CSV table of C-alpha atoms in Angstrom, one decimal:
chain,number,residue,atom,x,y,z
A,20,MET,CA,103.4,111.8,76.4
A,21,SER,CA,100.0,112.7,75.4
A,22,GLY,CA,97.3,110.2,74.6
A,23,GLU,CA,95.3,112.6,72.4
A,24,GLU,CA,96.4,111.2,69.0
A,25,ASP,CA,96.1,107.5,69.8
A,26,PRO,CA,94.6,107.0,73.3
A,27,ALA,CA,94.3,103.2,72.7
A,28,GLY,CA,97.9,102.9,71.6
A,29,ARG,CA,99.1,105.0,74.5
A,30,GLU,CA,97.0,103.0,77.0
A,31,ALA,CA,98.4,99.8,75.5
A,32,GLU,CA,102.0,101.0,75.9
A,33,LEU,CA,101.5,102.1,79.5
A,34,ARG,CA,99.8,98.9,80.3
A,35,SER,CA,102.7,97.0,78.8
A,36,TYR,CA,105.1,99.2,80.9
A,37,HIS,CA,103.3,98.1,84.1
A,38,LEU,CA,103.2,94.5,83.0
A,39,GLY,CA,106.9,94.6,82.2
A,40,THR,CA,106.5,93.5,78.6
A,41,LEU,CA,108.0,96.5,76.9
A,42,SER,CA,111.5,96.4,75.5
A,43,ALA,CA,114.2,97.4,78.0
A,44,GLU,CA,115.0,100.5,76.0
A,45,ARG,CA,111.4,101.7,75.9
A,46,GLN,CA,111.0,100.8,79.5
A,47,GLU,CA,114.0,103.0,80.4
A,48,GLU,CA,112.7,105.9,78.2
A,49,ILE,CA,109.5,105.9,80.1
A,50,ASP,CA,111.4,105.7,83.4
A,51,ASP,CA,113.4,108.8,82.4
A,52,ARG,CA,110.2,110.7,81.4
A,53,PHE,CA,108.2,110.0,84.5
A,54,LEU,CA,111.2,110.6,86.8
A,55,ALA,CA,111.5,114.0,85.3
A,56,ASP,CA,107.8,114.9,84.8
A,57,ASP,CA,105.0,114.8,87.3
A,58,ALA,CA,102.4,114.7,84.5
A,59,VAL,CA,103.9,111.5,83.1
A,60,HIS,CA,104.1,110.1,86.6
A,61,ALA,CA,100.4,110.8,87.1
A,62,GLU,CA,99.6,109.3,83.7
A,63,LEU,CA,101.4,106.1,84.7
A,64,GLN,CA,99.6,106.0,88.0
A,65,ALA,CA,96.3,106.4,86.2
A,66,ALA,CA,97.2,103.7,83.8
A,67,ALA,CA,98.0,101.4,86.7
A,68,ASP,CA,94.5,102.1,88.1
A,69,ASP,CA,92.9,101.4,84.7
A,70,LEU,CA,94.9,98.2,84.4
A,71,ILE,CA,93.6,97.1,87.8
A,72,HIS,CA,90.1,97.8,86.7
A,73,ALA,CA,90.5,96.0,83.4
A,74,TYR,CA,91.7,93.0,85.4
A,75,LEU,CA,88.7,93.2,87.8
A,76,ALA,CA,86.4,93.5,84.8
A,77,GLY,CA,87.9,90.4,83.2
A,78,GLN,CA,89.1,92.4,80.2
A,79,LEU,CA,92.7,91.3,80.2
A,80,PRO,CA,93.8,88.5,77.8
A,81,ALA,CA,95.2,85.4,79.5
A,82,GLY,CA,98.8,86.4,79.0
A,83,ASP,CA,98.3,89.9,80.5
A,84,ARG,CA,96.3,88.4,83.3
A,85,ALA,CA,99.2,86.1,84.2
A,86,ARG,CA,101.7,89.0,84.0
A,87,PHE,CA,99.4,91.1,86.2
A,88,GLU,CA,99.4,88.4,88.9
A,89,SER,CA,103.1,87.5,88.6
A,90,HIS,CA,104.6,90.9,87.9
A,91,PHE,CA,102.4,93.8,88.6
A,92,LEU,CA,101.2,92.6,91.9
A,93,LEU,CA,104.7,92.1,93.2
A,94,SER,CA,104.6,95.8,94.0
A,95,ARG,CA,103.2,96.5,97.5
A,96,ARG,CA,101.9,99.9,96.2
A,97,HIS,CA,100.1,98.1,93.4
A,98,ARG,CA,98.6,95.7,95.8
A,99,ASP,CA,97.4,98.5,98.0
A,100,ARG,CA,96.0,100.3,95.0
A,101,PHE,CA,94.3,97.1,93.9
A,102,ALA,CA,92.5,97.0,97.2
A,103,PHE,CA,91.5,100.6,96.8
A,104,VAL,CA,90.2,100.3,93.2
A,105,ARG,CA,88.3,97.1,94.1
A,106,THR,CA,86.5,98.9,96.9
A,107,LEU,CA,86.0,102.0,94.8
A,108,VAL,CA,84.3,100.1,92.0
A,109,THR,CA,82.0,98.5,94.5
A,110,ALA,CA,81.2,101.8,96.2
A,111,VAL,CA,80.6,103.4,92.8
A,112,GLY,CA,78.3,100.6,91.9
A,113,ARG,CA,76.4,101.1,95.1
A,114,VAL,CA,76.0,104.8,94.7
A,115,GLY,CA,75.1,104.4,91.0
A,116,ASN,CA,72.6,101.7,92.0
A,117,GLU,CA,70.9,104.0,94.5
A,118,ARG,CA,70.8,106.8,92.0
A,119,ALA,CA,69.2,104.5,89.4
A,120,ALA,CA,66.7,103.3,92.0
A,121,GLY,CA,66.0,106.9,93.0
A,122,ALA,CA,66.7,106.1,96.6
A,123,ALA,CA,68.6,108.9,98.3
A,124,PRO,CA,69.7,107.3,101.7
A,125,PRO,CA,72.5,104.7,101.5
A,126,ARG,CA,71.8,101.1,102.3
A,127,ALA,CA,73.1,100.0,105.6
A,128,ARG,CA,74.9,97.0,104.2
A,129,ALA,CA,75.5,95.6,100.7
A,130,SER,CA,74.6,92.1,99.8
A,131,ARG,CA,77.4,89.7,100.3
A,132,TRP,CA,78.3,89.3,96.7
A,133,THR,CA,78.3,92.9,95.8
A,134,THR,CA,80.6,93.5,98.8
A,135,TRP,CA,83.4,91.5,97.3
A,136,LEU,CA,82.6,91.5,93.6
A,137,PRO,CA,83.0,95.1,92.4
A,138,TRP,CA,82.4,94.3,88.8
A,139,ALA,CA,79.3,92.3,89.7
A,140,ALA,CA,78.1,95.5,91.5
A,141,VAL,CA,78.5,97.3,88.2
A,142,LEU,CA,76.4,94.7,86.5
A,143,VAL,CA,73.8,95.1,89.2
A,144,VAL,CA,73.6,98.7,88.4
A,145,GLY,CA,72.8,97.8,84.8
A,146,LEU,CA,70.2,95.2,85.9
A,147,ALA,CA,68.5,97.5,88.4
A,148,ALA,CA,68.4,100.4,85.9
A,149,GLY,CA,65.9,98.3,83.9
A,150,GLY,CA,65.4,98.3,80.2
A,151,TRP,CA,67.5,95.3,79.6
A,152,SER,CA,66.4,92.5,77.2
A,153,THR,CA,66.1,89.0,78.5
A,154,GLY,CA,69.1,88.0,76.4
A,155,GLU,CA,71.1,90.9,77.7
A,156,ARG,CA,70.1,90.1,81.3
A,157,ARG,CA,71.3,86.4,80.8
A,158,ARG,CA,74.5,87.6,79.3
A,159,LEU,CA,75.1,89.9,82.3
A,160,GLU,CA,74.3,87.1,84.7
A,161,ARG,CA,76.8,84.9,82.9
A,162,GLU,CA,79.4,87.6,83.2
A,163,ARG,CA,78.5,88.0,86.9
A,164,ASP,CA,79.0,84.2,87.5
A,165,ALA,CA,82.3,84.3,85.6
A,166,ALA,CA,83.3,87.3,87.7
A,167,ARG,CA,82.5,85.3,90.8
A,168,ASP,CA,84.8,82.6,89.7
A,169,ARG,CA,87.5,85.1,88.9
A,170,VAL,CA,87.3,86.7,92.3
A,171,SER,CA,87.6,83.3,94.0
A,172,ARG,CA,90.7,82.6,92.0
A,173,LEU,CA,91.9,86.1,92.4
A,174,GLU,CA,91.6,86.1,96.2
A,175,HIS,CA,93.7,82.9,96.2
A,176,THR,CA,96.3,84.3,93.8
A,177,LEU,CA,96.5,87.5,95.8
A,178,ALA,CA,97.0,85.7,99.0
A,179,GLU,CA,99.8,83.7,97.4
A,180,GLN,CA,101.3,86.8,95.7
A,181,SER,CA,101.2,88.8,98.9
A,182,ARG,CA,102.8,86.1,100.8
A,183,HIS,CA,105.4,85.5,98.1
A,184,VAL,CA,106.4,89.2,98.3
A,185,GLU,CA,106.4,89.1,102.1
A,186,GLU,CA,108.8,86.2,101.9
A,187,GLN,CA,111.0,88.2,99.6
A,188,GLN,CA,110.8,91.1,102.0
A,189,ALA,CA,111.8,88.8,104.8
A,190,GLY,CA,114.7,87.6,102.9
A,191,THR,CA,113.8,84.4,101.2
A,192,GLN,CA,114.8,83.2,97.7
A,193,VAL,CA,114.4,85.7,94.9
A,194,SER,CA,112.0,84.8,92.1
A,195,LYS,CA,109.7,86.9,90.1
A,196,ASP,CA,107.5,84.1,88.9
A,197,VAL,CA,106.1,81.2,90.8
A,198,GLY,CA,107.8,78.1,89.8
A,199,PRO,CA,106.5,74.5,89.3
A,200,VAL,CA,104.0,73.5,91.9
A,201,ALA,CA,103.5,70.0,93.4
A,202,THR,CA,100.1,69.1,94.9
A,203,TRP,CA,100.1,67.1,98.1
A,204,THR,CA,96.8,65.8,99.3
A,205,VAL,CA,96.7,65.6,103.1
A,206,ARG,CA,93.7,64.0,104.6
A,207,PRO,CA,92.5,65.1,108.1
A,208,GLY,CA,92.9,62.4,110.7
A,209,LEU,CA,95.5,60.5,108.7
A,210,GLN,CA,99.2,60.6,108.6
A,211,ARG,CA,99.9,61.0,104.9
A,212,GLY,CA,103.5,60.9,103.9
A,213,SER,CA,104.4,58.8,106.8
A,214,THR,CA,107.9,57.7,107.5
A,215,THR,CA,107.4,54.8,105.1
A,216,ASP,CA,105.8,57.1,102.5
A,217,PRO,CA,107.0,60.6,103.0
A,218,PHE,CA,106.5,63.5,100.6
A,219,GLU,CA,109.5,64.5,98.6
A,220,LEU,CA,110.3,68.0,97.6
A,221,ARG,CA,110.8,68.3,93.9
A,222,SER,CA,109.2,71.7,93.3
A,223,GLU,CA,109.6,75.3,94.3
A,224,TRP,CA,106.0,75.4,95.7
A,225,VAL,CA,103.7,72.9,97.3
A,226,LEU,CA,100.0,73.1,97.1
A,227,LEU,CA,98.7,71.5,100.3
A,228,ARG,CA,95.2,70.2,99.4
A,229,ILE,CA,93.0,69.3,102.4
A,230,PRO,CA,89.8,67.3,101.6
A,231,LEU,CA,86.9,68.4,103.7
A,232,ALA,CA,84.4,66.1,105.4
A,233,ASP,CA,80.9,66.4,104.0
A,234,GLN,CA,79.6,68.1,107.1
A,235,LEU,CA,82.0,71.0,106.7
A,236,ARG,CA,80.1,73.7,104.8
A,237,ALA,CA,81.7,77.0,105.7
A,238,PRO,CA,82.4,79.3,102.7
A,239,SER,CA,86.0,79.7,103.7
A,240,TYR,CA,88.5,78.4,106.2
A,241,ARG,CA,91.8,79.2,107.8
A,242,LEU,CA,94.7,76.8,107.6
A,243,SER,CA,97.6,76.8,109.9
A,244,LEU,CA,100.8,74.9,108.9
A,245,GLN,CA,102.8,74.0,112.0
A,246,THR,CA,105.8,72.0,113.0
A,247,SER,CA,105.2,68.9,114.9
A,248,GLY,CA,106.2,70.9,118.0
A,249,GLY,CA,103.3,73.3,117.4
A,250,ASN,CA,105.2,76.3,116.0
A,251,GLU,CA,103.2,78.0,113.3
A,252,ILE,CA,105.1,78.2,109.9
A,253,GLN,CA,102.4,79.8,107.8
A,254,SER,CA,98.8,80.8,108.3
A,255,SER,CA,96.4,81.5,105.5
A,256,ARG,CA,92.9,83.0,106.1
A,257,SER,CA,89.8,83.4,103.9
A,258,LEU,CA,90.6,80.3,101.9
A,259,PRO,CA,87.7,79.4,99.7
A,260,THR,CA,86.7,75.8,99.2
A,261,ALA,CA,87.2,74.2,95.8
A,262,SER,CA,85.1,71.4,94.3
A,263,GLY,CA,87.0,68.6,92.7
A,264,THR,CA,85.6,65.5,91.0
A,265,ASN,CA,84.6,63.8,94.2
A,266,GLU,CA,85.2,66.0,97.1
A,267,ARG,CA,85.5,69.6,98.3
A,268,THR,CA,88.9,70.7,99.3
A,269,VAL,CA,90.7,73.7,100.8
A,270,ASP,CA,94.1,74.6,99.4
A,271,MET,CA,97.1,76.4,100.8
A,272,MET,CA,100.2,77.3,98.7
A,273,VAL,CA,103.5,76.9,100.6
A,274,ARG,CA,107.0,77.7,99.5
A,275,ALA,CA,109.1,74.5,99.5
A,276,SER,CA,111.9,76.3,101.3
A,277,LEU,CA,109.6,76.4,104.4
A,278,LEU,CA,109.3,72.6,104.4
A,279,PRO,CA,112.7,71.1,105.3
A,280,PRO,CA,112.6,67.3,106.1
A,281,ALA,CA,110.5,67.0,109.2
A,282,SER,CA,107.0,66.2,110.4
A,283,TYR,CA,104.3,68.8,110.0
A,284,MET,CA,100.7,69.4,111.0
A,285,VAL,CA,98.0,71.3,109.2
A,286,LEU,CA,95.2,72.7,111.4
A,287,ILE,CA,91.8,73.5,109.7
A,288,LEU,CA,90.3,76.4,111.6
A,289,SER,CA,87.1,78.4,111.5
A,290,ASP,CA,87.7,81.5,109.4
A,291,ASP,CA,86.6,84.0,112.1
A,292,ALA,CA,88.2,85.8,115.0
A,293,GLU,CA,87.9,82.8,117.3
A,294,ALA,CA,89.8,80.5,114.8
A,295,GLN,CA,88.5,77.4,116.4
A,296,GLU,CA,90.2,74.2,115.4
A,297,ILE,CA,88.0,71.9,113.3
A,298,GLU,CA,90.3,69.2,111.9
A,299,ALA,CA,93.9,68.4,111.8
A,300,ALA,CA,96.2,66.5,109.4
A,301,ALA,CA,99.8,65.5,109.6
A,302,PHE,CA,102.5,64.7,107.0
A,303,VAL,CA,106.2,64.0,106.7
A,304,VAL,CA,108.6,65.5,104.3
A,305,ARG,CA,111.9,64.2,103.1
A,306,ARG,CA,114.3,65.7,100.7
A,307,ASP,CA,114.6,64.1,97.3
B,2,MET,CA,123.7,100.5,100.4
B,3,THR,CA,125.9,101.1,103.3
B,4,SER,CA,126.9,104.7,102.8
B,5,SER,CA,123.9,105.9,104.8
B,6,THR,CA,125.4,104.3,107.9
B,7,ARG,CA,128.6,106.4,107.5
B,8,TRP,CA,126.8,109.6,106.6
B,9,SER,CA,123.4,110.8,107.6
B,10,LEU,CA,121.5,113.8,106.3
B,11,THR,CA,122.2,117.0,108.1
B,12,GLU,CA,119.9,120.0,108.3
B,13,ASP,CA,122.4,122.0,106.3
B,14,ALA,CA,122.7,119.4,103.6
B,15,PHE,CA,118.9,119.2,103.3
B,16,GLU,CA,118.6,123.0,103.1
B,17,ARG,CA,121.3,123.0,100.4
B,18,LEU,CA,119.3,120.4,98.4
B,19,LEU,CA,116.1,122.4,98.8
B,20,GLU,CA,117.9,125.5,97.6
B,21,ARG,CA,118.9,123.7,94.4
B,22,LEU,CA,115.3,122.6,93.8
B,23,GLY,CA,114.0,126.2,93.8
B,24,PRO,CA,114.7,129.7,95.1
B,25,ASP,CA,111.4,129.8,96.9
B,26,ARG,CA,111.4,127.5,99.9
B,27,GLU,CA,107.8,126.5,99.7
B,28,ALA,CA,107.9,125.7,96.0
B,29,ALA,CA,111.2,123.9,96.6
B,30,GLY,CA,109.5,121.8,99.3
B,31,GLU,CA,106.7,120.9,96.9
B,32,ARG,CA,109.3,119.9,94.3
B,33,TYR,CA,111.1,117.8,96.8
B,34,GLU,CA,107.9,116.0,97.8
B,35,ALA,CA,107.0,115.4,94.1
B,36,LEU,CA,110.5,114.2,93.4
B,37,ARG,CA,110.3,111.9,96.4
B,38,ALA,CA,106.9,110.5,95.2
B,39,ARG,CA,108.3,109.7,91.8
B,40,LEU,CA,111.4,108.1,93.2
B,41,VAL,CA,109.4,105.9,95.6
B,42,ASP,CA,107.2,104.7,92.7
B,43,TYR,CA,110.3,104.1,90.5
B,44,PHE,CA,111.9,101.9,93.1
B,45,ASP,CA,108.7,100.1,93.9
B,46,TRP,CA,107.8,99.4,90.3
B,47,LYS,CA,111.3,98.1,89.7
B,48,GLY,CA,110.9,95.5,92.4
B,49,VAL,CA,112.8,97.1,95.3
B,50,LEU,CA,111.3,95.8,98.5
B,51,ARG,CA,112.0,98.9,100.5
B,52,PRO,CA,111.3,101.7,98.1
B,53,ASP,CA,111.2,104.4,100.8
B,54,ALA,CA,114.6,103.4,102.0
B,55,ALA,CA,116.0,103.4,98.5
B,56,CYS,CA,114.5,106.8,97.9
B,57,ASP,CA,116.0,108.2,101.1
B,58,GLU,CA,119.4,106.7,100.1
B,59,THR,CA,119.2,108.4,96.8
B,60,LEU,CA,118.4,111.8,98.1
B,61,ASP,CA,120.9,111.5,100.9
B,62,ARG,CA,123.7,110.8,98.4
B,63,VAL,CA,122.7,113.8,96.4
B,64,ALA,CA,122.6,116.0,99.4
B,65,ARG,CA,125.9,114.7,100.5
B,66,ARG,CA,127.5,115.5,97.1
B,67,LEU,CA,126.1,119.0,97.3
B,68,GLU,CA,127.4,119.4,100.8
B,69,GLU,CA,130.8,118.3,99.7
B,70,GLY,CA,130.7,121.1,97.1
B,71,GLU,CA,130.3,119.0,94.0
B,72,ALA,CA,129.3,121.1,91.0
B,73,ILE,CA,125.9,119.7,89.9
B,74,GLN,CA,124.3,121.6,87.0
B,75,ARG,CA,120.9,119.9,86.9
B,76,VAL,CA,120.1,118.5,90.2
B,77,GLU,CA,117.0,116.5,89.2
B,78,ALA,CA,118.8,114.9,86.3
B,79,TYR,CA,121.6,114.1,88.8
B,80,VAL,CA,119.1,112.5,91.1
B,81,HIS,CA,117.9,110.2,88.4
B,82,GLY,CA,121.4,109.1,87.7
B,83,VAL,CA,122.0,108.3,91.4
B,84,ALA,CA,118.6,106.5,91.5
B,85,ARG,CA,119.8,104.1,88.8
B,86,TYR,CA,122.8,103.2,90.8
B,87,VAL,CA,120.8,102.8,94.0
B,88,LEU,CA,118.3,100.6,92.1
B,89,LEU,CA,121.1,98.2,90.9
B,90,GLU,CA,122.6,98.1,94.4
B,91,SER,CA,119.2,97.5,96.0
B,92,LEU,CA,118.4,94.6,93.7
B,93,ARG,CA,121.8,93.1,94.2
B,94,GLN,CA,121.5,93.4,97.9
B,95,GLN,CA,118.1,91.8,97.9
B,96,THR,CA,119.4,88.9,96.0
B,97,ARG,CA,122.2,88.4,98.5
B,98,GLU,CA,119.8,88.6,101.5
B,99,GLN,CA,117.4,86.3,99.9
B,100,GLN,CA,120.0,83.6,99.3
B,101,ASP,CA,121.2,83.8,102.9
B,102,SER,CA,118.0,83.3,104.8
B,103,ALA,CA,114.6,81.7,104.9
B,104,SER,CA,111.7,83.1,106.9
B,105,VAL,CA,108.1,82.6,107.7
B,106,PRO,CA,105.7,84.6,105.6
B,107,LEU,CA,103.6,87.3,107.2
B,108,GLU,CA,100.3,88.9,106.4
B,109,LEU,CA,98.0,88.0,103.6
B,110,ILE,CA,96.2,90.5,101.5
B,111,ALA,CA,93.0,88.4,101.9
B,112,GLN,CA,93.1,89.4,105.6
B,113,THR,CA,91.8,92.8,104.7
B,114,LYS,CA,88.7,91.2,103.3
B,115,GLY,CA,87.1,91.2,106.7
B,116,ASP,CA,87.2,95.0,106.8
B,117,GLU,CA,85.9,95.3,103.3
B,118,GLU,CA,82.4,96.3,104.3
B,119,VAL,CA,83.8,99.1,106.5
B,120,ARG,CA,85.9,100.3,103.5
B,121,ILE,CA,82.9,100.3,101.2
B,122,GLU,CA,80.8,102.2,103.7
B,123,CYS,CA,83.6,104.7,104.1
B,124,LEU,CA,84.1,105.1,100.4
B,125,THR,CA,80.4,105.4,99.7
B,126,ARG,CA,80.3,108.2,102.1
B,127,CYS,CA,83.3,109.8,100.5
B,128,LEU,CA,81.6,109.6,97.1
B,129,GLN,CA,78.5,111.2,98.4
B,130,GLU,CA,80.6,114.1,99.8
B,131,LEU,CA,82.0,114.9,96.4
B,132,ALA,CA,80.6,117.7,94.4
B,133,ALA,CA,77.8,116.4,92.2
B,134,ALA,CA,79.8,117.0,89.0
B,135,ASP,CA,82.8,115.1,90.4
B,136,ARG,CA,80.6,112.3,91.6
B,137,GLU,CA,78.9,112.0,88.2
B,138,LEU,CA,82.4,111.9,86.5
B,139,ILE,CA,83.7,109.1,88.6
B,140,ILE,CA,80.5,107.1,88.4
B,141,GLY,CA,80.4,107.6,84.6
B,142,TYR,CA,84.1,106.5,84.4
B,143,TYR,CA,83.3,103.1,85.9
B,144,GLU,CA,79.9,102.6,84.3
B,145,GLY,CA,79.3,99.7,81.9
B,146,ALA,CA,80.0,96.1,81.9
B,147,GLY,CA,82.4,94.1,79.7
B,148,ASP,CA,84.8,95.6,77.3
B,149,VAL,CA,83.0,98.9,76.9
B,150,HIS,CA,85.1,101.3,79.0
B,151,LEU,CA,87.2,102.9,76.4
B,152,SER,CA,84.3,103.8,74.1
B,153,GLY,CA,82.1,104.7,77.1
B,154,ARG,CA,84.8,107.0,78.5
B,155,LYS,CA,85.3,108.7,75.2
B,156,ARG,CA,81.6,109.4,75.1
B,157,LEU,CA,81.7,110.7,78.6
B,158,ALA,CA,84.5,113.0,77.7
B,159,THR,CA,82.6,114.3,74.8
B,160,ARG,CA,79.5,114.8,76.9
B,161,LEU,CA,81.5,116.8,79.5
B,162,GLY,CA,83.2,118.8,76.8
B,163,ILE,CA,86.7,117.7,77.7
B,164,SER,CA,89.4,115.7,76.1
B,165,TYR,CA,89.8,112.0,76.8
B,166,ALA,CA,93.2,112.7,78.4
B,167,THR,CA,91.7,115.4,80.6
B,168,LEU,CA,88.9,113.0,81.7
B,169,LYS,CA,91.6,110.5,82.7
B,170,THR,CA,93.5,113.1,84.6
B,171,ARG,CA,90.4,114.3,86.4
B,172,ALA,CA,89.4,110.7,87.2
B,173,HIS,CA,92.9,110.1,88.6
B,174,ARG,CA,92.8,113.2,90.8
B,175,LEU,CA,89.4,112.2,92.1
B,176,ARG,CA,90.6,108.7,92.9
B,177,ASN,CA,93.4,110.2,94.8
B,178,ARG,CA,91.1,112.4,96.7
B,179,LEU,CA,88.8,109.5,97.5
B,180,ASP,CA,91.8,107.4,98.6
B,181,ALA,CA,92.8,110.1,101.0
B,182,CYS,CA,89.2,110.4,102.2
B,183,LEU,CA,89.0,106.6,102.7
B,184,ARG,CA,92.2,106.6,104.8
B,185,GLY,CA,90.8,109.4,106.9
B,186,CYS,CA,87.5,107.6,107.4
B,187,LEU,CA,89.2,104.3,108.3
B,188,GLU,CA,91.4,106.1,110.9
B,189,GLU,CA,88.3,107.6,112.4
B,190,SER,CA,86.5,104.3,112.6
B,191,ASP,CA,89.6,102.8,114.3
B,192,ARG,CA,89.4,105.3,117.1
């Protein structure tokens, strides 16, 4: 399985293998080859790393990006590797940046956005190296902004993906793709979905959307979904805020199977070690 | 996958399996580890939630057959055949378990974000510990923004006087070395 004659074709095929879009026969052929040959196994692992990098760099078309999130990241090893490649690209950007700036000693800390935007760090290398035209600089800045948006969506997707897999590992319903999602807006301080107006489960997933008061300006929050008796059902950390038409919200995806008919609370907590409660909202669920 | 509860791997059975992987014990051990790594990836990539357990089950079954005196001509090919059965069984069992229970989700990947700065510091150090040529290779591999990596990497391979495939292989080995270095560094920082 050499990529010498047509490296782009080979890469595309291995990428399709990891995205699960090859024919079953071809998929099995590649299985046979890598199970028998360490070199093919290593080639597939390298292809997975390159696929992760392509995703981080925003190079995947929409269909592949969706498959990456719904199929590729189901694998725990792929998720671990994702975290590694993300860190690697950031570190490479940092080292390359220092090299370009001619500074030998490493910086003590990276700026916040280069810390969690590896592809943006690569762009910084380009910007710092100088010699860019204004147009090129603007293009790179636009790419960097788009990358920021991607990482925000990605963090959310990863959190959901990871939890989805953890649910599977814990023995919940099998599903390779996230099904339809219902959005429930639950306002702090109010009992939405009260006994006279309860929420009804009609979907596989529920997106709990919590509008935030104006004074709440933290970049991220932790949400704790609890039973009315105070038992935690699900906790999601590092949740970014999202801006809608009129208000900012923080969202948490919950599998519907975790929400049998009952009363629930959502606590909005500070996203730090202390996890102090900031707000709370309550809602009621009934089966359709 | 219940056979492992009735039969567990004995030292004799394991030795017999190693013998079949190679006459030299050290080389056979390496082949065993490589085979194991491939099997774990196979199960993981196919959606098995406990790939290590499925891998162990596969190798246990093969070792058991050998201990029972079954004539197996090509042991690695036999392993692949057994792996396919174990894969089907594992996926079936997962489906059954998932239909029977509901549970609370556990950790989130985003939780690792708080440690990200430590990881970056560690990996930056690991990069700086590489030989200069290796460091240049891995930096060059990830240089460039947008959709330029394939052409950029081809140019890098030409500049280094190696084939594109060799460049990818070297980059992969370096990533694995860096991954191991990162793990070591994180363990140290935890102490």
